[in-house]
PDB file of C-alpha atoms in Angstrom:
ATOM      1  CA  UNK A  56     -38.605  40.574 101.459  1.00  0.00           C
ATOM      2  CA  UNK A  57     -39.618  38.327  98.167  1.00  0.00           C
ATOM      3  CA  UNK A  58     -43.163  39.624  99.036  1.00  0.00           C
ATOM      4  CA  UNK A  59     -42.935  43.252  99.034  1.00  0.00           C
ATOM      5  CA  UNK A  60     -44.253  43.857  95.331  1.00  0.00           C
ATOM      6  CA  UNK A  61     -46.386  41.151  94.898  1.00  0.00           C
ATOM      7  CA  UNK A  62     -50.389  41.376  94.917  1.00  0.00           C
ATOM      8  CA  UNK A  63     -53.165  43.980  95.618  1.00  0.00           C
ATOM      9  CA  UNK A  64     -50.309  45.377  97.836  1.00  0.00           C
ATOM     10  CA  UNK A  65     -47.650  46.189  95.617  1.00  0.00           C
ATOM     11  CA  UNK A  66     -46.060  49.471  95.203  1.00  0.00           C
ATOM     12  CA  UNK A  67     -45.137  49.304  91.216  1.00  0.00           C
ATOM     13  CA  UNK A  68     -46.073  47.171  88.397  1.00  0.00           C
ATOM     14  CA  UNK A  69     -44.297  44.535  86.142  1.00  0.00           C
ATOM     15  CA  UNK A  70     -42.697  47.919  84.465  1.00  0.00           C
ATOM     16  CA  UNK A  71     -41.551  49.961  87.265  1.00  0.00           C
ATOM     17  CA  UNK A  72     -44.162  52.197  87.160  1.00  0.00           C
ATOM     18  CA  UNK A  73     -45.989  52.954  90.526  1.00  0.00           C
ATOM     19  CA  UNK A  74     -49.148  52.096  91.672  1.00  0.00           C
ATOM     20  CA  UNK A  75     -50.083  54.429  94.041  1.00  0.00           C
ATOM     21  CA  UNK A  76     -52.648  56.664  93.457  1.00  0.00           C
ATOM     22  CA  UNK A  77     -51.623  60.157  93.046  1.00  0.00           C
ATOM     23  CA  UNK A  78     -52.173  62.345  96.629  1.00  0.00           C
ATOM     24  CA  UNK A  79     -54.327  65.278  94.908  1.00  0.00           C
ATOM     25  CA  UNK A  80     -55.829  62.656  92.387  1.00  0.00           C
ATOM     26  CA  UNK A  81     -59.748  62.707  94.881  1.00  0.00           C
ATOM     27  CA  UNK A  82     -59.296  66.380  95.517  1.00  0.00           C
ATOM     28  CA  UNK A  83     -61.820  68.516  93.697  1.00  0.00           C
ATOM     29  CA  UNK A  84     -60.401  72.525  93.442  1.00  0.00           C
ATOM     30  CA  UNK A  85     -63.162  75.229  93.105  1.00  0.00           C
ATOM     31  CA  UNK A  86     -60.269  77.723  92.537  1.00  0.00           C
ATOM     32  CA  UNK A  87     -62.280  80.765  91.986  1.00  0.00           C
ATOM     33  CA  UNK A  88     -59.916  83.949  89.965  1.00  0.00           C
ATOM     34  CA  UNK A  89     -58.000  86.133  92.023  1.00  0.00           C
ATOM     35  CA  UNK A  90     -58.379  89.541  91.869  1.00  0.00           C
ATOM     36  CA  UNK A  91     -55.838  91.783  91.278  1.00  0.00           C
ATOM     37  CA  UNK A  92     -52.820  92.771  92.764  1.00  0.00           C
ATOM     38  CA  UNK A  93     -53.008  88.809  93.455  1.00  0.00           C
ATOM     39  CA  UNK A  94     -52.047  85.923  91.145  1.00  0.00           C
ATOM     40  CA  UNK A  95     -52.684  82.201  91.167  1.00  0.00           C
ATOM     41  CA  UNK A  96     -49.856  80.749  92.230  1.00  0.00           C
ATOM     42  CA  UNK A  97     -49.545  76.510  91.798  1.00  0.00           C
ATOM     43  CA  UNK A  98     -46.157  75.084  93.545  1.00  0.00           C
ATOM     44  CA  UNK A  99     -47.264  71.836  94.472  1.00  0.00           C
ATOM     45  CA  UNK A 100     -50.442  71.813  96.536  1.00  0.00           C
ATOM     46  CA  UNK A 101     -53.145  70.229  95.183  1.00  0.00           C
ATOM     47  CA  UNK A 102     -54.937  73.517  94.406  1.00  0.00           C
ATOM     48  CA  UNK A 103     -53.297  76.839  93.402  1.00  0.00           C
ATOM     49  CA  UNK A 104     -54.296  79.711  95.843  1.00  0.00           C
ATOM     50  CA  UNK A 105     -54.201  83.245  95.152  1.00  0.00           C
ATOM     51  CA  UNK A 106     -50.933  84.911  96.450  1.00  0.00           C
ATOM     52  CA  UNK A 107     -49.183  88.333  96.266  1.00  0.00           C
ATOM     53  CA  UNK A 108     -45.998  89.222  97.605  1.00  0.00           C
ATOM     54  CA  UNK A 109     -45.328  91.216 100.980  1.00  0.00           C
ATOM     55  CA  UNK A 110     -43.882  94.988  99.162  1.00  0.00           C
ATOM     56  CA  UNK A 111     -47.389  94.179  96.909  1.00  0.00           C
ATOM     57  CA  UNK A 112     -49.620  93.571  99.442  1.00  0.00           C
ATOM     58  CA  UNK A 113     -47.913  94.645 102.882  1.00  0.00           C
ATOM     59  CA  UNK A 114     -49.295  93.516 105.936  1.00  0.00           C
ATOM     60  CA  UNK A 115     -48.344  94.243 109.805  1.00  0.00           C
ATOM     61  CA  UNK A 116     -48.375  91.189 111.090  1.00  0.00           C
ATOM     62  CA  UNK A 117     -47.745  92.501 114.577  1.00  0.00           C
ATOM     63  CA  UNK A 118     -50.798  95.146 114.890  1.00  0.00           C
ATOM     64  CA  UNK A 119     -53.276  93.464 111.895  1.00  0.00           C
ATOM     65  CA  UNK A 120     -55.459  91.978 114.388  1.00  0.00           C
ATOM     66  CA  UNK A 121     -57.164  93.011 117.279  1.00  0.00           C
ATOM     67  CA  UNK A 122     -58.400  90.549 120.250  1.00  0.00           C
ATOM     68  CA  UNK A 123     -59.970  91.070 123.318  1.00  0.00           C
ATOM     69  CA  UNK A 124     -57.682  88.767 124.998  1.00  0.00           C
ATOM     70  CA  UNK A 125     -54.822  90.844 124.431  1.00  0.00           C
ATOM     71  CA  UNK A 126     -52.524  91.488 127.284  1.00  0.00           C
ATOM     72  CA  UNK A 127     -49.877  93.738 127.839  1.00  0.00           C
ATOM     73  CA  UNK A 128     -46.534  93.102 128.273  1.00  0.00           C
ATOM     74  CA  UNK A 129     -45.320  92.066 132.484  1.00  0.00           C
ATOM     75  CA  UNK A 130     -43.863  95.203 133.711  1.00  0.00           C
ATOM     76  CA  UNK A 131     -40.712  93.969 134.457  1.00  0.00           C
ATOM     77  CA  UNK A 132     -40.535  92.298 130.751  1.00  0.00           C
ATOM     78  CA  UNK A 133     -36.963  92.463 129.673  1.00  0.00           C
ATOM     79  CA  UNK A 134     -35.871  95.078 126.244  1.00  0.00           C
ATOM     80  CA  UNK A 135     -35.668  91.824 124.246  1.00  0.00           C
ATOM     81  CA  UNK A 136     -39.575  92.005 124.735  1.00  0.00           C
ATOM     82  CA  UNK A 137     -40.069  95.065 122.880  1.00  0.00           C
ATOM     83  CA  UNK A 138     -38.324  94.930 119.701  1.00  0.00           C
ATOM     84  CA  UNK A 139     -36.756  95.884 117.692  1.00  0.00           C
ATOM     85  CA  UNK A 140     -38.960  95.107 115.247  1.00  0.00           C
ATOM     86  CA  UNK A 141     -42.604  94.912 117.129  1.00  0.00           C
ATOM     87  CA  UNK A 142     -42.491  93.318 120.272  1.00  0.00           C
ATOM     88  CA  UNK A 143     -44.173  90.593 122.171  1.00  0.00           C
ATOM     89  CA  UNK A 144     -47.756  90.196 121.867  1.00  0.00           C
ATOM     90  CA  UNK A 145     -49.087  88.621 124.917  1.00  0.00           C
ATOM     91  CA  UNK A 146     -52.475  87.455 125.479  1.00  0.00           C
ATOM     92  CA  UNK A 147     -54.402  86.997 128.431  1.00  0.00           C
ATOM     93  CA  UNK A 148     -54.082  83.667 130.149  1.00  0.00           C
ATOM     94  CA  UNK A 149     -56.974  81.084 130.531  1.00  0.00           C
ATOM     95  CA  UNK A 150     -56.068  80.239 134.006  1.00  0.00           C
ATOM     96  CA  UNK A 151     -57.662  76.834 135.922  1.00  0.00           C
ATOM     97  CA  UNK A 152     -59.213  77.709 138.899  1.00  0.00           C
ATOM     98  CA  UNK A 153     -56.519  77.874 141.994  1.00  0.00           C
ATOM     99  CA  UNK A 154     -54.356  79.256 139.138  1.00  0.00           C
ATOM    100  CA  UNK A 155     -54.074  83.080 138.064  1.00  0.00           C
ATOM    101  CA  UNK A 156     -52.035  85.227 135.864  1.00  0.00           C
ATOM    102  CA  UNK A 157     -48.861  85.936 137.015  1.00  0.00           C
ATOM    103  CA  UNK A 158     -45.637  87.549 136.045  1.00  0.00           C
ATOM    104  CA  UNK A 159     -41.780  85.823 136.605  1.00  0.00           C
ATOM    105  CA  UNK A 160     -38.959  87.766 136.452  1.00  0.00           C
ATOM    106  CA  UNK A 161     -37.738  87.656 132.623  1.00  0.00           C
ATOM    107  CA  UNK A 162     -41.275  86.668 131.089  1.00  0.00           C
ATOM    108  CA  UNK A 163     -42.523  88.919 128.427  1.00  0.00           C
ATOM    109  CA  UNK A 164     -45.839  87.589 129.274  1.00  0.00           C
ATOM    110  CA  UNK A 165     -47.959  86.115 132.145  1.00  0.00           C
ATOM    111  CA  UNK A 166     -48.080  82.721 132.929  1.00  0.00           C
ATOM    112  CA  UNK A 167     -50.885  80.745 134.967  1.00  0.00           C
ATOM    113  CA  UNK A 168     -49.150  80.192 137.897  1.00  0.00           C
ATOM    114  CA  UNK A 169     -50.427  78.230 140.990  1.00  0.00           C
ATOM    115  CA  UNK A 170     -52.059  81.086 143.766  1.00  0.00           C
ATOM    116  CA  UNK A 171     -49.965  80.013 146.247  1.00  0.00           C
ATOM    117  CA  UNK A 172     -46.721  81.261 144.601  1.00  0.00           C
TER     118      UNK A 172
END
């Protein structure tokens, strides 16, 4: 325990100050000006980032994307599935071979499930 601050190793010096090397102190930031509505924002990251709120800048987050793995909900998905709110989104499954997309009772999506089942 006599040992912890003493050498290369130690964690402050003969003051109290530390040693350590700030986290962000290596990181270069190419922070380039954000346009309006959004601000730079700086709350502890290493770099600021540009950042608006939600009633500024609304976004769906349920319907913003489209993927062509989307899936639609099992058809006996429970009403807990479907909002309120937005509900579920499922996506298709990437199923190992023997394996294939299946629906259990109370799933909102399909599962890979073995073929045999």
């Amino acid at each position: 325990d006599d040992m912890k601050n003493v050498g290369e190793d130690r964690m402050t010096d003969s003051f109290g100050g530390s040693t350590l090397t700030p986290p962000c102190s290596s990181v270069q930031c190419n922070m380039p000006e954000c346009q309006a509505p959004f601000e730079k924002k700086e709350d502890g990251t290493c770099c600021g980032y540009c950042w608006a709120p939600d009633h500024v800048v609304g976004l769906d987050r349920h319907k913003a994307t489209k993927s062509m793995y989307e899936a639609d909900l099992c058809p006996s998905a429970p009403a807990s599935c479907r909002g309120p709110g937005g509900g579920a989104q499922c996506f298709a499954p990437s199923c190992d071979e023997g394996y294939e997309a299946h629906c259990v009772p109370g799933a909102c999506c399909a599962t890979c499930q073995y073929k045999g089942f």
